[in-house]
Amino acid sequence: MPIATVNPANGETLKTYEAMGDEEIERRLRLAEATFRTYRTSAFAERARLMHRAADLLDEDQRDIGRIMTTEMGKPVKQARAEAAKCARSMRWYADHAQELLADEEPAASDVKDSGASRALVRYRPLGPVLAVMPWNFPLWQVIRFAAPALMAGNVGLLKHASNVPQTALYLEDLFHRAGFPEGAFQTLLIGSGAVAEILRDERVRAATLTGSEPAGRAVASVAGDMVKKTVLELGGSDPYVVMSSADIDRAAKIAVTARVQNNGQSCIAAKRFIVHTDVFDAFAERFVAGMKALTVGDPLAEETEVGPLASEQGRNDLEELVDDAVRSGATVLCGGERPDGPGWFYPPTVLGGITRKMRIHREETFGPVATLYRVADLDEAVLVANDTPFGLSSNVWTRDEGEVDRFVRDLEAGGVFFNGMTASHPAFPFGGVKRSGYGRELSGHGIREFCNITTVWHGA
């Protein structure tokens, strides 16, 4: 795949970039290693000052970087600006909380005495250069939620971004440079996916994090495992959105539309499978389908647009194949379902009913504005359908029954359970999944400690 900005609203190639050669990659690896030796000893207060400065600059750049993101991958420009604002808030959160999250921990005095020590503690120390392989769908947020904790912990970052968002990738390196971080603290590598394995095998790279597809995750994990290096993987999701009979149906249906089409439906944590109790199925389906039909689809740079194009032609083709397979196998199209005429990689908000296990769309992730509806008889069937997926990223449940709340928390196979609302990420809460959605956690104290050397410090009596 060429490293290029291709406007998904019209297919026009706007900018192309040459991939970095071996000499430039080597120079940047040397720089990362050298920078880490000194940056690792910097004080938390100094790192926080730099991170706050980067957040301020990002706020100042919000309109410009929002337009760049929209032009590169098609998200509605309002959502692009909101993404930039969220990144700045999260950078400040880590600037303000990193020191306490990584503070030395003292074991219980009785355990220290029992170990034969006079004193002992656990200290969190940075690992070194961390390679981040990031996707295009949230081209700022996916990177910042790695970079902010990693830099605040004293690590340095090497970013291999998706090849269709090179301007955003270069902006990120420039952002940290303008904020005053040492040269080499955060570098963008303009490389293709074929160059990742060799870089990950380099001894100077101590760990890796990847957000992306399951095949990409397998490839990175395989190399990292061979080299015995720490990885964090956030892969696909096919999140359930369960609506039980006690739910506020009007609100559940309204939020369901946003939960499905956020970021043009191209979100790992977007709700994709809508599992509705039979007692309220018809009422929910009527409202949900009406809401999907009412969405404004069009130019993502227009302020009124709610759904823009998919990020790539291949992405639209893949989504269309899933819908067509389902329809051939008996699914009912409740709205959408047909590619529109005209330029750009648009696909309409679509709702399918009558889904069965034999359909590909039941097993595979739909990365676009396509929802599947399931009717279930009771809580047991709702849990069964919700868990009937190889993924386990997050989940949404609408109920006002506390007994049902306890049951869903106990039995749903997911990294998060969000009640009476939609899944969202926040720096204070851990984010990640189970099963084929990956392993490890981003965000919160769990995320910042993922790339730390958790060191036992023991002093004899």
mmCIF file of C-alpha atoms in Angstrom, residues 176-396:
data_model
loop_
_atom_site.group_PDB
_atom_site.id
_atom_site.type_symbol
_atom_site.label_atom_id
_atom_site.label_comp_id
_atom_site.label_asym_id
_atom_site.label_seq_id
_atom_site.Cartn_x
_atom_site.Cartn_y
_atom_site.Cartn_z
ATOM 1 C CA PHE A 176 5.937 16.773 20.399
ATOM 2 C CA HIS A 177 8.967 18.495 18.859
ATOM 3 C CA ARG A 178 7.308 21.934 19.072
ATOM 4 C CA ALA A 179 6.314 21.224 22.677
ATOM 5 C CA GLY A 180 9.990 20.883 23.574
ATOM 6 C CA PHE A 181 10.382 17.135 24.032
ATOM 7 C CA PRO A 182 13.963 16.034 23.297
ATOM 8 C CA GLU A 183 14.714 15.157 19.700
ATOM 9 C CA GLY A 184 14.136 11.426 19.447
ATOM 10 C CA ALA A 185 11.532 11.218 22.230
ATOM 11 C CA PHE A 186 8.781 10.663 19.662
ATOM 12 C CA GLN A 187 9.513 9.846 16.020
ATOM 13 C CA THR A 188 7.316 8.939 13.078
ATOM 14 C CA LEU A 189 8.619 6.201 10.785
ATOM 15 C CA LEU A 190 7.210 6.532 7.277
ATOM 16 C CA ILE A 191 7.463 2.856 6.387
ATOM 17 C CA GLY A 192 5.285 0.143 4.935
ATOM 18 C CA SER A 193 4.019 -2.800 6.961
ATOM 19 C CA GLY A 194 6.732 -5.008 5.477
ATOM 20 C CA ALA A 195 9.398 -3.102 7.420
ATOM 21 C CA VAL A 196 7.816 -3.639 10.851
ATOM 22 C CA ALA A 197 9.204 -7.096 11.591
ATOM 23 C CA GLU A 198 12.851 -6.117 11.130
ATOM 24 C CA ILE A 199 12.455 -3.033 13.318
ATOM 25 C CA LEU A 200 10.726 -5.057 16.019
ATOM 26 C CA ARG A 201 13.581 -7.569 15.944
ATOM 27 C CA ASP A 202 16.104 -4.795 16.601
ATOM 28 C CA GLU A 203 17.462 -5.082 20.155
ATOM 29 C CA ARG A 204 17.064 -1.346 20.692
ATOM 30 C CA VAL A 205 13.293 -1.672 20.460
ATOM 31 C CA ARG A 206 12.139 -3.012 23.816
ATOM 32 C CA ALA A 207 8.383 -3.483 23.312
ATOM 33 C CA ALA A 208 5.504 -2.919 20.919
ATOM 34 C CA THR A 209 1.865 -1.931 20.949
ATOM 35 C CA LEU A 210 -0.551 -2.467 18.083
ATOM 36 C CA THR A 211 -4.100 -1.411 17.429
ATOM 37 C CA GLY A 212 -5.542 -2.915 14.278
ATOM 38 C CA SER A 213 -6.740 -6.073 12.618
ATOM 39 C CA GLU A 214 -6.416 -9.576 13.967
ATOM 40 C CA PRO A 215 -3.951 -10.643 11.196
ATOM 41 C CA ALA A 216 -1.748 -7.619 11.951
ATOM 42 C CA GLY A 217 -1.854 -8.444 15.632
ATOM 43 C CA ARG A 218 -0.872 -12.039 14.995
ATOM 44 C CA ALA A 219 2.083 -10.927 12.869
ATOM 45 C CA VAL A 220 3.433 -8.496 15.463
ATOM 46 C CA ALA A 221 2.832 -10.871 18.355
ATOM 47 C CA SER A 222 4.642 -13.662 16.506
ATOM 48 C CA VAL A 223 7.782 -11.594 15.972
ATOM 49 C CA ALA A 224 7.671 -10.136 19.473
ATOM 50 C CA GLY A 225 7.219 -13.590 20.950
ATOM 51 C CA ASP A 226 10.210 -14.887 19.034
ATOM 52 C CA MET A 227 12.261 -11.988 20.424
ATOM 53 C CA VAL A 228 10.698 -12.274 23.910
ATOM 54 C CA LYS A 229 9.391 -8.705 23.885
ATOM 55 C CA LYS A 230 6.353 -7.287 25.651
ATOM 56 C CA THR A 231 3.344 -6.434 23.493
ATOM 57 C CA VAL A 232 -0.087 -4.921 23.997
ATOM 58 C CA LEU A 233 -2.681 -5.706 21.312
ATOM 59 C CA GLU A 234 -6.042 -4.034 20.748
ATOM 60 C CA LEU A 235 -7.652 -5.821 17.823
ATOM 61 C CA GLY A 236 -11.138 -6.125 16.372
ATOM 62 C CA GLY A 237 -14.473 -5.999 18.069
ATOM 63 C CA SER A 238 -18.046 -7.026 17.388
ATOM 64 C CA ASP A 239 -19.599 -5.449 20.431
ATOM 65 C CA PRO A 240 -23.100 -6.426 21.551
ATOM 66 C CA TYR A 241 -25.718 -3.818 22.403
ATOM 67 C CA VAL A 242 -28.256 -5.610 24.564
ATOM 68 C CA VAL A 243 -31.677 -4.077 25.226
ATOM 69 C CA MET A 244 -33.775 -5.746 27.923
ATOM 70 C CA SER A 245 -37.483 -5.267 28.602
ATOM 71 C CA SER A 246 -36.966 -2.781 31.457
ATOM 72 C CA ALA A 247 -34.893 -0.391 29.312
ATOM 73 C CA ASP A 248 -35.777 3.164 28.376
ATOM 74 C CA ILE A 249 -36.523 2.259 24.754
ATOM 75 C CA ASP A 250 -36.603 5.772 23.325
ATOM 76 C CA ARG A 251 -33.196 6.615 24.774
ATOM 77 C CA ALA A 252 -31.728 3.190 24.013
ATOM 78 C CA ALA A 253 -32.718 3.503 20.345
ATOM 79 C CA LYS A 254 -31.415 7.055 20.046
ATOM 80 C CA ILE A 255 -28.042 6.217 21.593
ATOM 81 C CA ALA A 256 -27.893 3.025 19.503
ATOM 82 C CA VAL A 257 -27.702 5.077 16.303
ATOM 83 C CA THR A 258 -24.700 7.039 17.558
ATOM 84 C CA ALA A 259 -23.116 3.888 18.969
ATOM 85 C CA ARG A 260 -23.266 2.246 15.546
ATOM 86 C CA VAL A 261 -22.294 5.076 13.208
ATOM 87 C CA GLN A 262 -19.684 6.957 15.246
ATOM 88 C CA ASN A 263 -16.625 7.498 13.055
ATOM 89 C CA ASN A 264 -18.681 6.325 10.035
ATOM 90 C CA GLY A 265 -19.090 2.986 11.811
ATOM 91 C CA GLN A 266 -15.344 2.353 11.645
ATOM 92 C CA SER A 267 -14.632 1.836 15.324
ATOM 93 C CA CYS A 268 -13.549 -1.309 17.129
ATOM 94 C CA ILE A 269 -15.747 -0.360 20.096
ATOM 95 C CA ALA A 270 -18.765 0.676 18.043
ATOM 96 C CA ALA A 271 -21.862 -1.349 18.879
ATOM 97 C CA LYS A 272 -22.438 -3.725 15.983
ATOM 98 C CA ARG A 273 -24.844 -6.462 17.096
ATOM 99 C CA PHE A 274 -28.138 -5.240 18.572
ATOM 100 C CA ILE A 275 -29.647 -7.937 20.766
ATOM 101 C CA VAL A 276 -33.167 -7.035 21.873
ATOM 102 C CA HIS A 277 -35.623 -8.729 24.224
ATOM 103 C CA THR A 278 -38.699 -9.896 22.351
ATOM 104 C CA ASP A 279 -41.070 -7.843 24.551
ATOM 105 C CA VAL A 280 -39.544 -4.578 23.292
ATOM 106 C CA PHE A 281 -38.052 -5.730 19.981
ATOM 107 C CA ASP A 282 -40.638 -4.185 17.663
ATOM 108 C CA ALA A 283 -40.641 -0.824 19.462
ATOM 109 C CA PHE A 284 -36.852 -0.639 19.515
ATOM 110 C CA ALA A 285 -36.449 -1.766 15.898
ATOM 111 C CA GLU A 286 -38.940 0.838 14.643
ATOM 112 C CA ARG A 287 -37.143 3.684 16.428
ATOM 113 C CA PHE A 288 -33.643 2.449 15.596
ATOM 114 C CA VAL A 289 -34.322 1.986 11.883
ATOM 115 C CA ALA A 290 -35.991 5.395 11.703
ATOM 116 C CA GLY A 291 -32.950 6.963 13.358
ATOM 117 C CA MET A 292 -30.551 5.288 10.945
ATOM 118 C CA LYS A 293 -32.623 6.413 7.958
ATOM 119 C CA ALA A 294 -32.645 10.016 9.190
ATOM 120 C CA LEU A 295 -28.849 10.397 9.281
ATOM 121 C CA THR A 296 -27.241 12.964 6.997
ATOM 122 C CA VAL A 297 -24.683 11.286 4.713
ATOM 123 C CA GLY A 298 -22.373 13.430 2.632
ATOM 124 C CA ASP A 299 -19.262 15.555 2.411
ATOM 125 C CA PRO A 300 -17.342 14.948 5.650
ATOM 126 C CA LEU A 301 -16.041 18.536 5.619
ATOM 127 C CA ALA A 302 -19.606 19.870 5.804
ATOM 128 C CA GLU A 303 -20.654 20.771 9.352
ATOM 129 C CA GLU A 304 -24.071 19.113 8.997
ATOM 130 C CA THR A 305 -22.717 15.715 7.872
ATOM 131 C CA GLU A 306 -23.224 12.850 10.338
ATOM 132 C CA VAL A 307 -21.844 9.991 8.214
ATOM 133 C CA GLY A 308 -19.039 10.373 5.685
ATOM 134 C CA PRO A 309 -17.340 7.902 3.362
ATOM 135 C CA LEU A 310 -15.470 4.811 4.403
ATOM 136 C CA ALA A 311 -11.723 5.318 4.572
ATOM 137 C CA SER A 312 -10.842 3.120 1.606
ATOM 138 C CA GLU A 313 -12.358 1.489 -1.427
ATOM 139 C CA GLN A 314 -11.291 -1.922 -0.147
ATOM 140 C CA GLY A 315 -13.022 -1.250 3.147
ATOM 141 C CA ARG A 316 -16.270 -0.525 1.354
ATOM 142 C CA ASN A 317 -15.899 -3.637 -0.787
ATOM 143 C CA ASP A 318 -15.344 -5.790 2.300
ATOM 144 C CA LEU A 319 -18.407 -4.341 4.028
ATOM 145 C CA GLU A 320 -20.549 -4.772 0.934
ATOM 146 C CA GLU A 321 -19.530 -8.427 0.667
ATOM 147 C CA LEU A 322 -20.687 -9.087 4.235
ATOM 148 C CA VAL A 323 -24.069 -7.468 3.579
ATOM 149 C CA ASP A 324 -24.568 -9.266 0.261
ATOM 150 C CA ASP A 325 -23.655 -12.620 1.830
ATOM 151 C CA ALA A 326 -26.197 -12.057 4.595
ATOM 152 C CA VAL A 327 -28.956 -11.106 2.162
ATOM 153 C CA ARG A 328 -28.248 -14.159 -0.009
ATOM 154 C CA SER A 329 -28.531 -16.264 3.142
ATOM 155 C CA GLY A 330 -31.928 -14.851 4.097
ATOM 156 C CA ALA A 331 -31.297 -11.635 6.027
ATOM 157 C CA THR A 332 -33.869 -8.847 5.714
ATOM 158 C CA VAL A 333 -32.717 -5.342 4.764
ATOM 159 C CA LEU A 334 -34.613 -2.913 7.012
ATOM 160 C CA CYS A 335 -32.823 0.131 5.587
ATOM 161 C CA GLY A 336 -29.832 0.874 3.362
ATOM 162 C CA GLY A 337 -27.946 -2.046 1.898
ATOM 163 C CA GLU A 338 -27.100 -0.634 -1.525
ATOM 164 C CA ARG A 339 -23.966 1.213 -2.630
ATOM 165 C CA PRO A 340 -24.850 4.732 -3.806
ATOM 166 C CA ASP A 341 -23.869 6.112 -7.186
ATOM 167 C CA GLY A 342 -21.260 8.830 -7.466
ATOM 168 C CA PRO A 343 -17.656 9.442 -6.396
ATOM 169 C CA GLY A 344 -16.178 8.500 -3.062
ATOM 170 C CA TRP A 345 -16.378 5.396 -0.907
ATOM 171 C CA PHE A 346 -19.764 5.970 0.675
ATOM 172 C CA TYR A 347 -22.033 3.280 2.083
ATOM 173 C CA PRO A 348 -25.474 4.028 3.548
ATOM 174 C CA PRO A 349 -26.474 3.405 7.188
ATOM 175 C CA THR A 350 -27.863 -0.109 7.031
ATOM 176 C CA VAL A 351 -29.854 -2.352 9.378
ATOM 177 C CA LEU A 352 -30.246 -6.089 8.778
ATOM 178 C CA GLY A 353 -32.680 -8.427 10.521
ATOM 179 C CA GLY A 354 -33.106 -12.179 10.469
ATOM 180 C CA ILE A 355 -29.429 -12.901 11.176
ATOM 181 C CA THR A 356 -28.397 -16.541 11.572
ATOM 182 C CA ARG A 357 -25.157 -18.220 12.622
ATOM 183 C CA LYS A 358 -24.430 -19.416 9.066
ATOM 184 C CA MET A 359 -23.970 -15.832 7.836
ATOM 185 C CA ARG A 360 -20.471 -14.353 7.712
ATOM 186 C CA ILE A 361 -21.783 -11.144 9.226
ATOM 187 C CA HIS A 362 -22.622 -13.059 12.398
ATOM 188 C CA ARG A 363 -18.973 -14.096 12.874
ATOM 189 C CA GLU A 364 -17.000 -11.231 11.324
ATOM 190 C CA GLU A 365 -16.567 -7.592 12.271
ATOM 191 C CA THR A 366 -18.541 -5.031 10.245
ATOM 192 C CA PHE A 367 -16.300 -1.979 9.870
ATOM 193 C CA GLY A 368 -18.807 0.528 8.598
ATOM 194 C CA PRO A 369 -22.362 1.794 9.287
ATOM 195 C CA VAL A 370 -24.070 -1.613 9.206
ATOM 196 C CA ALA A 371 -26.051 -2.968 12.177
ATOM 197 C CA THR A 372 -27.458 -6.445 12.768
ATOM 198 C CA LEU A 373 -30.639 -7.007 14.801
ATOM 199 C CA TYR A 374 -31.321 -10.091 16.942
ATOM 200 C CA ARG A 375 -34.540 -10.977 18.791
ATOM 201 C CA VAL A 376 -34.027 -12.925 22.050
ATOM 202 C CA ALA A 377 -36.521 -14.501 24.437
ATOM 203 C CA ASP A 378 -34.810 -13.889 27.783
ATOM 204 C CA LEU A 379 -31.621 -12.985 29.632
ATOM 205 C CA ASP A 380 -30.030 -16.395 29.085
ATOM 206 C CA GLU A 381 -30.424 -16.133 25.316
ATOM 207 C CA ALA A 382 -29.175 -12.524 25.359
ATOM 208 C CA VAL A 383 -25.950 -13.608 27.079
ATOM 209 C CA LEU A 384 -25.570 -16.567 24.719
ATOM 210 C CA VAL A 385 -25.914 -14.421 21.585
ATOM 211 C CA ALA A 386 -23.722 -11.650 23.003
ATOM 212 C CA ASN A 387 -20.886 -14.102 23.665
ATOM 213 C CA ASP A 388 -21.293 -15.945 20.353
ATOM 214 C CA THR A 389 -18.382 -14.124 18.707
ATOM 215 C CA PRO A 390 -14.622 -14.622 18.549
ATOM 216 C CA PHE A 391 -14.202 -11.062 19.838
ATOM 217 C CA GLY A 392 -14.515 -9.612 23.325
ATOM 218 C CA LEU A 393 -13.663 -5.918 23.318
ATOM 219 C CA SER A 394 -16.561 -4.123 25.004
ATOM 220 C CA SER A 395 -20.325 -4.410 25.449
ATOM 221 C CA ASN A 396 -23.406 -2.278 26.070
#
